[in-house]
XYZ file of C-alpha atoms in Angstrom:
425
model
C -85.435 -58.920 119.519
C -82.522 -61.224 118.901
C -80.561 -61.210 115.601
C -82.297 -64.625 114.433
C -85.519 -63.425 115.415
C -84.834 -60.119 113.743
C -83.694 -61.825 110.355
C -86.728 -64.216 110.478
C -89.189 -61.221 111.106
C -87.539 -59.280 108.054
C -87.813 -62.150 105.891
C -91.537 -62.859 106.775
C -92.241 -58.953 106.071
C -90.277 -58.829 102.624
C -93.087 -58.484 100.119
C -93.263 -61.325 97.385
C -93.860 -58.913 94.495
C -92.388 -55.800 92.867
C -93.509 -52.599 94.579
C -94.079 -49.195 93.180
C -92.136 -46.673 94.756
C -92.479 -43.544 92.385
C -94.917 -42.116 89.884
C -92.904 -43.374 87.059
C -92.417 -47.123 87.728
C -95.805 -48.331 87.769
C -95.345 -49.717 84.193
C -92.317 -51.498 85.160
C -93.553 -53.223 88.397
C -96.581 -54.206 86.795
C -94.527 -56.035 83.779
C -91.861 -57.937 86.195
C -94.709 -59.092 88.536
C -96.515 -60.365 85.360
C -93.096 -61.482 83.917
C -92.067 -63.633 86.714
C -95.501 -65.390 87.301
C -95.763 -66.241 83.568
C -92.418 -67.693 83.673
C -93.060 -69.693 86.508
C -96.579 -70.921 84.968
C -94.453 -71.934 82.096
C -92.138 -73.897 83.995
C -88.941 -71.718 82.864
C -85.938 -72.201 84.642
C -84.260 -68.784 83.713
C -85.514 -65.196 83.080
C -82.727 -63.479 81.006
C -83.058 -59.591 80.750
C -80.112 -58.136 78.371
C -79.849 -54.044 78.488
C -77.839 -52.528 75.777
C -77.552 -49.043 74.742
C -80.271 -49.330 72.314
C -82.725 -50.919 74.449
C -83.334 -54.435 76.261
C -84.597 -57.816 75.412
C -86.386 -60.171 77.576
C -86.181 -63.927 77.245
C -86.885 -67.188 79.101
C -85.163 -70.652 79.110
C -88.020 -73.359 78.958
C -86.910 -76.842 78.532
C -83.552 -75.799 78.080
C -84.242 -73.408 74.973
C -84.079 -69.745 75.280
C -87.310 -68.179 73.977
C -87.602 -64.448 73.428
C -90.799 -62.938 74.993
C -90.424 -59.175 74.699
C -87.977 -56.179 73.761
C -88.042 -53.056 75.704
C -87.025 -49.360 75.137
C -83.964 -48.268 76.925
C -85.844 -46.215 79.765
C -88.013 -49.343 80.447
C -85.171 -51.650 80.588
C -83.204 -49.607 83.105
C -86.176 -49.423 85.328
C -86.386 -53.156 85.309
C -82.844 -53.221 86.343
C -83.432 -50.890 89.030
C -86.450 -52.449 90.346
C -84.759 -56.143 90.399
C -81.722 -54.389 92.371
C -84.116 -52.907 94.860
C -85.740 -56.153 95.313
C -82.506 -57.913 95.919
C -81.242 -55.033 97.971
C -78.327 -54.210 95.783
C -76.520 -50.980 94.883
C -78.388 -49.131 92.319
C -75.177 -47.218 91.114
C -72.668 -50.135 91.091
C -72.127 -50.657 87.402
C -68.612 -51.780 87.402
C -68.604 -55.382 89.479
C -70.678 -58.295 88.850
C -73.345 -58.491 91.602
C -75.444 -61.627 93.135
C -78.737 -61.355 95.020
C -81.930 -63.279 95.532
C -85.498 -62.578 96.203
C -89.033 -64.405 96.498
C -92.192 -64.076 94.832
C -95.416 -65.567 94.906
C -97.776 -67.179 92.167
C -101.029 -68.901 92.256
C -100.483 -69.749 96.094
C -97.022 -71.102 95.964
C -93.634 -69.486 96.596
C -90.542 -69.314 93.917
C -87.042 -68.345 94.940
C -85.028 -66.310 92.577
C -81.239 -66.158 92.239
C -80.052 -63.243 90.460
C -76.739 -62.790 88.817
C -75.886 -59.417 87.300
C -73.023 -59.022 84.923
C -71.552 -55.360 83.733
C -71.376 -55.230 80.141
C -69.595 -52.058 78.188
C -72.851 -50.716 77.098
C -75.100 -52.140 79.802
C -76.180 -54.963 82.017
C -76.947 -58.604 81.620
C -79.464 -59.998 84.264
C -80.105 -63.303 84.656
C -82.542 -64.870 87.173
C -82.744 -68.429 88.033
C -86.260 -69.550 89.331
C -86.477 -72.231 92.066
C -90.025 -73.390 92.656
C -89.947 -74.225 96.242
C -93.559 -76.043 95.888
C -91.771 -78.614 93.654
C -91.567 -81.719 95.965
C -88.161 -83.136 95.885
C -87.835 -87.051 94.825
C -85.923 -89.878 96.302
C -83.413 -91.265 94.086
C -86.007 -94.340 93.786
C -88.524 -91.742 92.339
C -86.010 -90.114 89.861
C -86.501 -91.098 85.954
C -83.601 -93.155 85.116
C -82.536 -96.459 83.875
C -82.598 -99.293 86.359
C -79.056 -100.043 85.833
C -78.127 -96.310 86.773
C -80.074 -96.449 89.795
C -78.918 -99.957 90.931
C -75.225 -98.531 90.493
C -75.690 -95.315 92.463
C -77.484 -97.303 95.107
C -74.543 -99.354 95.329
C -72.208 -96.472 95.861
C -74.181 -94.689 98.611
C -74.875 -97.719 100.294
C -70.728 -98.231 100.808
C -69.378 -97.192 104.290
C -67.120 -94.218 102.491
C -66.418 -92.740 99.035
C -66.372 -89.912 96.653
C -69.327 -89.655 94.329
C -69.245 -86.997 91.501
C -71.723 -85.800 89.463
C -70.696 -83.697 86.270
C -72.031 -81.538 83.678
C -72.863 -77.989 82.571
C -75.095 -75.649 84.625
C -78.889 -76.906 83.910
C -78.059 -80.451 83.268
C -79.798 -81.943 86.356
C -77.082 -82.594 88.833
C -78.729 -80.814 91.803
C -82.002 -82.713 91.083
C -79.830 -86.167 91.277
C -77.700 -85.070 94.360
C -80.743 -84.154 96.296
C -82.448 -87.341 95.347
C -79.476 -89.165 96.716
C -79.765 -86.972 99.951
C -83.382 -87.850 100.210
C -82.645 -91.471 99.929
C -79.895 -91.355 102.681
C -81.806 -89.031 104.683
C -82.868 -90.996 108.232
C -82.637 -90.108 111.780
C -79.605 -92.451 111.823
C -77.614 -90.726 109.426
C -76.055 -87.379 110.034
C -75.600 -85.346 106.715
C -74.190 -82.114 106.150
C -74.348 -79.907 103.088
C -72.486 -76.606 102.090
C -73.945 -75.092 99.011
C -73.714 -71.865 97.071
C -76.799 -71.195 97.600
C -79.100 -73.622 99.280
C -81.678 -74.316 96.394
C -84.099 -76.441 98.362
C -84.531 -76.923 102.171
C -84.546 -80.606 103.556
C -85.948 -81.364 106.934
C -83.533 -83.734 108.836
C -80.443 -82.474 107.187
C -77.937 -79.513 108.210
C -77.366 -77.262 105.353
C -74.978 -74.409 105.383
C -74.336 -71.639 102.717
C -71.150 -70.019 101.575
C -70.465 -66.608 102.722
C -67.710 -64.062 102.077
C -65.664 -65.597 104.762
C -66.644 -68.998 104.193
C -65.153 -70.970 101.110
C -65.990 -74.531 100.007
C -62.536 -75.734 101.319
C -62.966 -73.707 104.745
C -66.659 -75.153 105.201
C -65.486 -78.487 104.302
C -62.811 -78.517 107.009
C -65.460 -77.295 109.691
C -67.922 -80.029 108.326
C -65.618 -82.791 109.226
C -65.541 -81.721 112.842
C -69.507 -81.922 112.935
C -69.170 -85.842 113.061
C -70.894 -86.431 109.903
C -71.927 -89.423 107.644
C -72.482 -88.289 104.517
C -71.168 -84.799 103.322
C -72.634 -82.532 100.079
C -70.259 -80.099 98.750
C -72.106 -77.886 96.264
C -69.211 -77.805 93.754
C -65.790 -78.683 93.566
C -63.874 -75.616 92.031
C -60.278 -75.728 93.417
C -57.343 -77.624 94.426
C -57.925 -77.430 98.091
C -61.331 -78.577 97.986
C -60.778 -81.287 95.640
C -57.879 -82.643 97.984
C -59.873 -82.016 101.288
C -62.999 -83.916 99.496
C -60.831 -86.998 98.758
C -59.316 -87.108 102.176
C -62.717 -86.931 103.719
C -63.820 -89.847 101.412
C -61.004 -91.741 102.957
C -61.863 -91.466 106.227
C -65.380 -92.961 106.540
C -67.772 -90.386 104.912
C -69.708 -90.591 101.886
C -68.795 -87.278 100.027
C -71.066 -86.136 97.090
C -69.980 -83.147 94.835
C -70.241 -81.800 91.268
C -67.594 -81.289 88.876
C -67.740 -79.284 85.257
C -66.416 -81.759 82.722
C -67.802 -83.095 79.671
C -67.932 -86.646 80.489
C -67.553 -89.072 83.444
C -64.195 -90.485 81.707
C -62.774 -87.137 81.834
C -63.472 -86.682 85.480
C -60.121 -88.223 85.942
C -58.351 -85.508 83.843
C -59.910 -82.769 85.685
C -59.026 -83.919 89.195
C -55.405 -84.614 88.239
C -55.281 -81.250 86.840
C -56.441 -79.871 90.279
C -53.463 -81.599 91.693
C -55.173 -84.638 93.474
C -52.928 -87.509 94.586
C -53.826 -90.446 92.201
C -53.146 -92.900 94.900
C -55.762 -91.391 97.156
C -58.072 -90.807 94.676
C -57.842 -94.211 93.399
C -58.601 -95.510 97.074
C -61.387 -92.876 97.650
C -63.434 -93.232 94.572
C -66.939 -94.109 94.791
C -68.319 -93.205 91.434
C -68.260 -90.659 88.583
C -71.309 -90.089 86.519
C -71.949 -87.333 83.905
C -75.514 -86.385 83.102
C -77.337 -84.096 80.336
C -81.110 -83.456 79.754
C -82.668 -83.745 76.491
C -86.135 -82.532 75.368
C -88.863 -85.292 75.655
C -91.564 -85.462 72.910
C -94.984 -85.160 73.608
C -96.372 -88.619 73.456
C -100.017 -87.047 72.191
C -98.887 -85.412 69.226
C -95.344 -87.156 68.183
C -94.968 -88.121 64.400
C -93.741 -91.498 63.675
C -91.454 -91.784 60.685
C -89.769 -94.903 59.367
C -86.186 -95.511 60.279
C -83.650 -95.284 57.238
C -80.161 -96.169 56.490
C -78.895 -92.539 57.818
C -80.977 -93.081 60.879
C -79.214 -96.387 61.410
C -75.888 -95.262 60.704
C -76.078 -92.376 63.133
C -77.188 -94.514 65.980
C -74.668 -97.673 65.282
C -71.708 -94.709 65.060
C -72.201 -93.970 68.720
C -71.388 -97.692 69.705
C -75.335 -99.230 69.780
C -75.279 -102.494 68.440
C -76.711 -102.684 64.806
C -78.719 -105.865 66.177
C -80.240 -103.722 68.670
C -81.332 -101.101 66.122
C -82.593 -103.451 63.845
C -85.458 -104.302 66.458
C -86.793 -100.857 65.786
C -88.953 -99.906 62.665
C -89.797 -96.417 63.353
C -88.181 -93.262 65.030
C -90.182 -89.997 66.078
C -90.147 -86.613 65.210
C -91.698 -83.348 67.194
C -94.821 -81.945 65.909
C -93.745 -78.195 65.641
C -97.501 -77.063 65.966
C -98.048 -79.153 69.258
C -101.247 -79.623 70.876
C -103.143 -79.019 74.137
C -100.739 -81.018 76.131
C -97.378 -79.444 75.219
C -95.353 -76.604 74.245
C -94.583 -77.008 70.498
C -94.494 -80.755 70.400
C -92.074 -80.982 73.528
C -93.092 -81.973 76.994
C -90.690 -81.821 79.726
C -86.927 -83.230 79.586
C -85.410 -86.605 80.335
C -81.878 -87.124 81.980
C -79.090 -89.167 80.063
C -76.294 -90.739 81.952
C -72.459 -92.228 81.937
C -71.839 -93.758 85.271
C -68.201 -95.291 86.064
C -68.007 -97.425 89.083
C -64.960 -98.309 91.014
C -63.974 -101.674 89.594
C -60.471 -102.909 90.211
C -59.466 -102.081 86.471
C -60.652 -98.309 86.934
C -58.790 -98.032 90.202
C -55.413 -99.334 88.678
C -56.011 -96.914 85.722
C -56.546 -93.961 88.317
C -53.508 -94.863 90.311
C -51.555 -95.163 87.161
C -52.918 -91.858 85.751
C -53.776 -93.903 82.603
C -56.425 -91.730 80.990
C -56.910 -94.477 78.249
C -56.739 -97.420 80.358
C -59.531 -95.711 82.402
C -61.886 -95.296 79.454
C -61.254 -98.690 78.525
C -61.913 -99.903 82.131
C -65.317 -98.055 81.939
C -66.129 -99.797 78.663
C -65.778 -102.990 80.366
C -68.669 -102.330 82.883
C -72.180 -103.571 82.344
C -73.959 -100.242 83.762
C -71.657 -98.234 81.256
C -73.207 -96.329 78.518
C -71.742 -93.071 76.895
C -73.791 -90.016 76.913
C -74.248 -90.313 73.243
C -75.431 -93.949 73.608
C -77.665 -93.009 76.439
C -79.009 -90.279 74.275
C -79.658 -92.877 71.191
C -81.168 -95.400 73.362
C -84.032 -92.917 74.340
C -84.163 -91.874 70.446
C -85.109 -95.662 69.817
C -87.639 -95.544 72.627
C -89.422 -92.792 71.078
C -88.665 -90.494 74.045
C -86.805 -87.814 71.883
C -85.486 -87.348 68.427
C -82.380 -88.042 66.608
C -81.743 -84.138 66.097
C -82.247 -83.634 69.715
C -79.842 -86.102 70.784
C -77.336 -84.726 68.542
C -77.863 -81.234 69.662
C -77.227 -82.057 73.229
C -74.366 -84.785 72.995
C -72.551 -83.997 69.794
C -72.231 -86.127 66.483
C -69.177 -88.407 65.651
C -70.326 -88.726 62.120
C -70.828 -85.167 60.354
C -71.655 -86.566 57.046
C -74.335 -88.843 58.543
C -75.875 -85.924 60.684
C -76.057 -83.609 57.378
C -78.002 -86.221 55.653
C -80.437 -86.739 58.453
C -80.924 -82.668 58.485
C -81.509 -82.590 54.764
C -84.474 -85.005 54.932
């Protein structure tokens, strides 16, 4: 049996549930099998298991919020740690180094892949498991939830023969969903697309997807990808100077380059790239577009509560830059029903993205070329499609999609006095 066939055989034979291997681990095995299946059914994005000297705690991240689901005796928590390590084929006795692993489990006839991160603590372990439900169908850009002006802007960017398109935001802000939507939009037999990811989250037919290895970095993979005659390239994340510089050069030589970056806003993308040592003249010419995004929880449309809009609400919304004349068109906002209904979880139902998109206008490119951070922000404000993350969130508030408190929690507030008065009501 050749190497590829052997690996495929091993994957096929790998059990999709935790297996008991001794007389003392049955309870832990049963609990973990139930925990991960319940997490998948609830739509959790992550399972957190924190093990300390006095015991363990299990939490799920659902719709962006952490929810404690159980506590455990120290002996049981340690057994959870051992079973997860065994499932990922990780060393049981290594407690000084961080470890990464993966496994797959089945639930209700579908498979869910799990990325595992184990962080050693002075008195225990922190285990975080990211759930990737392979049954979820990937959507094209045209199918993603976003304002038409944002979708049109992205379409314009990716229809160009070359350019660097960066999506920024923290972990769990929907960056991967957006970029996979772009890949789906570009994915035709006439377009050669190559990705380098860490790890590959979803497999897409027709796209060449590579994964980081201990011997292959993002920068090294990107150099190799350019020799593969690609039309479009996805680099999972720009983490260092070398990767940033190669990505910019690739975008200058006839390639669409997609990647992510950790910044708080689209305007701060310029600051971050300059900090990484990217040549501003090259960046100006290579810029395809910079976009920041976040996710806010969506109100359940079946049980949300209508409240009259008041002066404090108006002041908070207007303070983000939304015109008072626009706010005056709305007589009501909506609040969450904490009791929920049969259609939701405690009044919330899913999450909605908010965006801040900057296009490569002449004014923006001049600001990049001269490293004028203030001028770059001013150039962004001149663009018709541009809204800040705060403004994008407030527009969803006015539409009744989320609450004012949720918008503030996700994007912050520029008016602490008004925020305090809102929470006092």
